[in-house]
Tab-separated table of C-alpha atoms in Angstrom:
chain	number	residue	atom	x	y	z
K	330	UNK	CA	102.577	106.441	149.695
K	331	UNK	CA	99.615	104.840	151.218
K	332	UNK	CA	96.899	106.216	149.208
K	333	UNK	CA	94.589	104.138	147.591
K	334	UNK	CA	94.172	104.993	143.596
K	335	UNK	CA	91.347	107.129	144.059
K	336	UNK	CA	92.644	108.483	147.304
K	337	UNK	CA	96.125	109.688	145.665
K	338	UNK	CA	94.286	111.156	142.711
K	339	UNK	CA	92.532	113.282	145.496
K	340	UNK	CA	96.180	113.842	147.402
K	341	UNK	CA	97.368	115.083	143.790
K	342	UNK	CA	94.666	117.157	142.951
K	343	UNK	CA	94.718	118.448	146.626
K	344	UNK	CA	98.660	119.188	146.877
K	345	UNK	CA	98.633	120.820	142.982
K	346	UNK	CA	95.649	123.248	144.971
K	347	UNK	CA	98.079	123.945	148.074
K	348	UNK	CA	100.911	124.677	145.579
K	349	UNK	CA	98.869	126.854	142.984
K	350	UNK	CA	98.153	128.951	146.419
K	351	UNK	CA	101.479	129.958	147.589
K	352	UNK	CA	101.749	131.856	144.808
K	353	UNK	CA	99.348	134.352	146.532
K	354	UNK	CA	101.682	134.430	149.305
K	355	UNK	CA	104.650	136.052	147.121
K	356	UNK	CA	105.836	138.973	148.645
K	357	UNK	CA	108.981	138.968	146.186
K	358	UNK	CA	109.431	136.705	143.544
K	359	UNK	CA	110.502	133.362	144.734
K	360	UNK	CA	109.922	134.303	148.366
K	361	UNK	CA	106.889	133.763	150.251
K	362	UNK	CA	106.204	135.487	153.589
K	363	UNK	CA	103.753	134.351	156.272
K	364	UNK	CA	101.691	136.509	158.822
K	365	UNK	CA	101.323	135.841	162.408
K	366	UNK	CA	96.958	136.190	162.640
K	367	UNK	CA	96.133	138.390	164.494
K	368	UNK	CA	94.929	138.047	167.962
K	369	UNK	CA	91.989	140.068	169.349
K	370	UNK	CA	93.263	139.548	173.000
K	371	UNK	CA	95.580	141.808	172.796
K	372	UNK	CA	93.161	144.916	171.382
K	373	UNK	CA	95.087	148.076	172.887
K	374	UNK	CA	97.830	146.435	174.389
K	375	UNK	CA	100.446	148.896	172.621
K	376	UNK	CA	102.873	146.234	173.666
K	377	UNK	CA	106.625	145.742	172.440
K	378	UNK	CA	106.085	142.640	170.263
K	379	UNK	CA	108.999	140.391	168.847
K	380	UNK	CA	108.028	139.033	165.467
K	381	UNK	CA	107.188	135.577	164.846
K	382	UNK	CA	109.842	133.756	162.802
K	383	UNK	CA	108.669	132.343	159.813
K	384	UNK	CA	109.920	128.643	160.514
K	385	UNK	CA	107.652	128.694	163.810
K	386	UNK	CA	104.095	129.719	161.796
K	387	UNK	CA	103.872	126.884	159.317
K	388	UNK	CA	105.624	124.041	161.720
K	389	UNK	CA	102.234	123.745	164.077
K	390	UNK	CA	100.596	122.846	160.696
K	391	UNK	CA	103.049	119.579	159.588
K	392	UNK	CA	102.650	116.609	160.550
K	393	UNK	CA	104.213	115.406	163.798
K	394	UNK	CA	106.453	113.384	162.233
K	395	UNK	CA	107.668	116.186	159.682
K	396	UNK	CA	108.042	118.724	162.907
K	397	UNK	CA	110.739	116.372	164.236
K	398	UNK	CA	112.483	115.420	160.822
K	399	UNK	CA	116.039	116.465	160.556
K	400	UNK	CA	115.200	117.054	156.520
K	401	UNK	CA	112.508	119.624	157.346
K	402	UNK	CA	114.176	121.522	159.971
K	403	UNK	CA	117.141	121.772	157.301
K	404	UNK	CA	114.813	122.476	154.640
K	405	UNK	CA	113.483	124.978	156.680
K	406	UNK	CA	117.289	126.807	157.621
K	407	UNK	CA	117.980	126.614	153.806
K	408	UNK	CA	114.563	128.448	153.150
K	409	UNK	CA	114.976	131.828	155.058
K	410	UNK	CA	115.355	134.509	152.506
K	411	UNK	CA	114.984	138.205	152.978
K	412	UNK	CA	111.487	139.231	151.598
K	413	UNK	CA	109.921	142.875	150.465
K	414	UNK	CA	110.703	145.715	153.463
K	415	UNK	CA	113.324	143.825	154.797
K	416	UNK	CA	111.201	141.326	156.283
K	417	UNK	CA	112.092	137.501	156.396
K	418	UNK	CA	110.401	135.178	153.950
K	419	UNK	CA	110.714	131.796	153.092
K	420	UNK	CA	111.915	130.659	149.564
K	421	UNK	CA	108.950	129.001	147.896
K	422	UNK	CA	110.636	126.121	145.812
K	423	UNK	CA	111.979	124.421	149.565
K	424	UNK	CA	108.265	125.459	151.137
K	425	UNK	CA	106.736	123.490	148.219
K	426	UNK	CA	109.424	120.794	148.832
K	427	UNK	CA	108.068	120.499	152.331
K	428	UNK	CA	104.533	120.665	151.419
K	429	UNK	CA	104.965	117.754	148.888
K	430	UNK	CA	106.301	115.873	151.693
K	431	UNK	CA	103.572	116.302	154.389
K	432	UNK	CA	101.737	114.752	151.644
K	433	UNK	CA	103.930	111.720	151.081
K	434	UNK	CA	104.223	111.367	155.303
K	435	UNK	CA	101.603	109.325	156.295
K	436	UNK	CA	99.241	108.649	153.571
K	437	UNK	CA	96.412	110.819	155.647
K	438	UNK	CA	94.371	113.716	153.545
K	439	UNK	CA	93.658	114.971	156.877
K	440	UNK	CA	97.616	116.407	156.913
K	441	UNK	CA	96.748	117.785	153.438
K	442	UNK	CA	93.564	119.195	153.767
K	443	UNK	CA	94.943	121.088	157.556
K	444	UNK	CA	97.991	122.573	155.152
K	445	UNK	CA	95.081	123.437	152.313
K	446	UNK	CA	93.164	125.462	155.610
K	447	UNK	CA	96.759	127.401	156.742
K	448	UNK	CA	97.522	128.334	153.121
K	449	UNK	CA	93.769	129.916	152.950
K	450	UNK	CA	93.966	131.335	156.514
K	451	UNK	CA	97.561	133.374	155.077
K	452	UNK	CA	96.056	134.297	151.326
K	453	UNK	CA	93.020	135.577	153.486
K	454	UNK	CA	95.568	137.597	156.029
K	455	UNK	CA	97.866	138.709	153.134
K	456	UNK	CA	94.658	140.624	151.546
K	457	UNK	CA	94.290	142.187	154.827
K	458	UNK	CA	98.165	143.313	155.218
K	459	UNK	CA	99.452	146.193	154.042
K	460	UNK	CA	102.832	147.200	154.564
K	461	UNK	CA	104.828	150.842	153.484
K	462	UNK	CA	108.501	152.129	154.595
K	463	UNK	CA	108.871	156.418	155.001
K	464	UNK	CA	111.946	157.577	155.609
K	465	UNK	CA	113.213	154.100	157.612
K	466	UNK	CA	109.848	153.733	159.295
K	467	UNK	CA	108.001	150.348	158.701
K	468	UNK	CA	104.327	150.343	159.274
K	469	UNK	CA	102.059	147.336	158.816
K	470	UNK	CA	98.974	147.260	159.157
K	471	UNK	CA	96.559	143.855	159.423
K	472	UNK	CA	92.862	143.991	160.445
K	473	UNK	CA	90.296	140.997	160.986
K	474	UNK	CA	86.682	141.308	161.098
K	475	UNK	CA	84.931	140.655	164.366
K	476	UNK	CA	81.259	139.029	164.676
K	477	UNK	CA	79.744	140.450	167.595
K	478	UNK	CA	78.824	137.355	170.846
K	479	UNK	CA	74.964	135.783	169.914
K	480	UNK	CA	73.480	137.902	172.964
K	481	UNK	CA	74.882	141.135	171.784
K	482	UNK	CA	75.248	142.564	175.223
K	483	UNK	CA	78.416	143.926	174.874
K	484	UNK	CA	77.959	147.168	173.974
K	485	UNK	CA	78.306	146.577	170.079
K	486	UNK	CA	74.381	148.284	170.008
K	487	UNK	CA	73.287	148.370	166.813
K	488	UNK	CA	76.731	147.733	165.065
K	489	UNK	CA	76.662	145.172	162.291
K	490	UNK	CA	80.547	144.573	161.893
K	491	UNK	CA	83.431	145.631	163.537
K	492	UNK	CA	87.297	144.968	162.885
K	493	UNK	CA	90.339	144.563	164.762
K	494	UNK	CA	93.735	146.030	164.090
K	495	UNK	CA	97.385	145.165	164.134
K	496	UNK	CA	99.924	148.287	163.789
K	497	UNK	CA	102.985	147.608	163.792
K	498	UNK	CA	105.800	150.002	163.753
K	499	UNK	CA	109.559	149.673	163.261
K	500	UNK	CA	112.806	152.010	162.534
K	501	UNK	CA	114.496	150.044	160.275
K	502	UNK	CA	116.295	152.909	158.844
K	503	UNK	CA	119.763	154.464	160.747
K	504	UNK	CA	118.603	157.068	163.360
K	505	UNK	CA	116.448	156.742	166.000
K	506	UNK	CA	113.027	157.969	165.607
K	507	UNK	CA	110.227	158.749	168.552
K	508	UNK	CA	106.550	157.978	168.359
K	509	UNK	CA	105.152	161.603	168.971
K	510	UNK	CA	101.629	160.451	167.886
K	511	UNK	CA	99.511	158.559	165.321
K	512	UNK	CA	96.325	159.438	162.997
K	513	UNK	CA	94.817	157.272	161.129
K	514	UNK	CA	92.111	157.471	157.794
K	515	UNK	CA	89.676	155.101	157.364
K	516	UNK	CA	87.806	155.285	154.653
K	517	UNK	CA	83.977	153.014	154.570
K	518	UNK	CA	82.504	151.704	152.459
K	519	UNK	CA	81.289	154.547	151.077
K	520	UNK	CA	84.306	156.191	150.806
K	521	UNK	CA	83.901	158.752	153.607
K	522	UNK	CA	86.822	159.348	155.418
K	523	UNK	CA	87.008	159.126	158.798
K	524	UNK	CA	89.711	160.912	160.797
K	525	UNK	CA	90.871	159.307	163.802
K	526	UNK	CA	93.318	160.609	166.491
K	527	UNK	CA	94.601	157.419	168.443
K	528	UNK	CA	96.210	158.390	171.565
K	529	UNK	CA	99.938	157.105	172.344
């Protein structure tokens, strides 16, 4: 594969890590499901957004070679599976299959060790994802933390952290709904809770 023998023990060792982590990923079993990060540009932009098919979040992270190869973008096709809610996944056996691959490609850890950084990025976005369907309304919520700029002259003041947050909303049931308004609880970490009216 173009590893040296101490080089492939590391590809091993490294791929066996990747693997072992889409497991965290499992939103049913068998099928994984990615989240598109989320973007801080677009704080309060209440915009219509179109969701981000699966295929198109883990191709940036192959290889080149991989993003043009007829196998993967089959692969790929053959992986789309309907995951928790409704929402598409992506079978985990053909995502491994993939993986394994990117590994074989060029002989380069550097392919590896990018896929080993997306697979964190996700298992770190998953634990900040929470996702519930009422009465054919889906709501998911994601939030990032924020580290306020090195001057601090942005009006943060005396802040010390400070999150962003993705709602997303969606009738997925049979009768159209309207969004009269939205409240949300936050609870810190001192589990006060903090009422918030959010304007529509």
């Amino acid at each position: 594969l173009g590893y040296s023998p101490a080089m492939a023990a590391v590809a091993r060792t490294l791929f066996s890590t990747v693997s072992r982590s889409l497991r965290g990923l499992r939103s049913s079993p068998g099928v994984i499901r990615l989240i598109e990060p989320v973007d801080p540009q677009m704080f309060g932009s209440g915009l219509k957004m179109r969701r981000a098919p699966q295929a198109s979040l883990l191709m940036p992270f192959l290889p080149k070679s991989l993003q043009e190869s007829p196998e993967v973008q089959q692969l790929l096709k053959e992986a789309m599976r309907e995951a928790e809610g409704g929402l598409e996944g992506l079978d985990e056996g053909k995502v491994r299959r993939i993986i394994k691959l990117a590994f074989q490609e060029n002989g380069n850890l550097e392919d590896g060790f990018t896929l080993s950084k997306f697979i964190a990025a996700q298992t770190a976005l998953k634990k900040c994802t929470s996702v519930t369907v009422t009465n054919g309304v889906r709501v998911e919520g994601t939030s990032i933390p924020l580290s306020p700029p090195p001057n601090n002259n942005s009006g943060w003041g005396d802040k010390k952290s400070a999150f962003c947050y993705r709602i997303s909303v969606e009738n997925v049931g049979d009768h159209m709904v309207v969004l009269i308004g939205r409240h949300w609880r936050i609870h810190d970490n001192g589990s006060n809770l903090l009422h918030m009216e959010i304007p529509k």
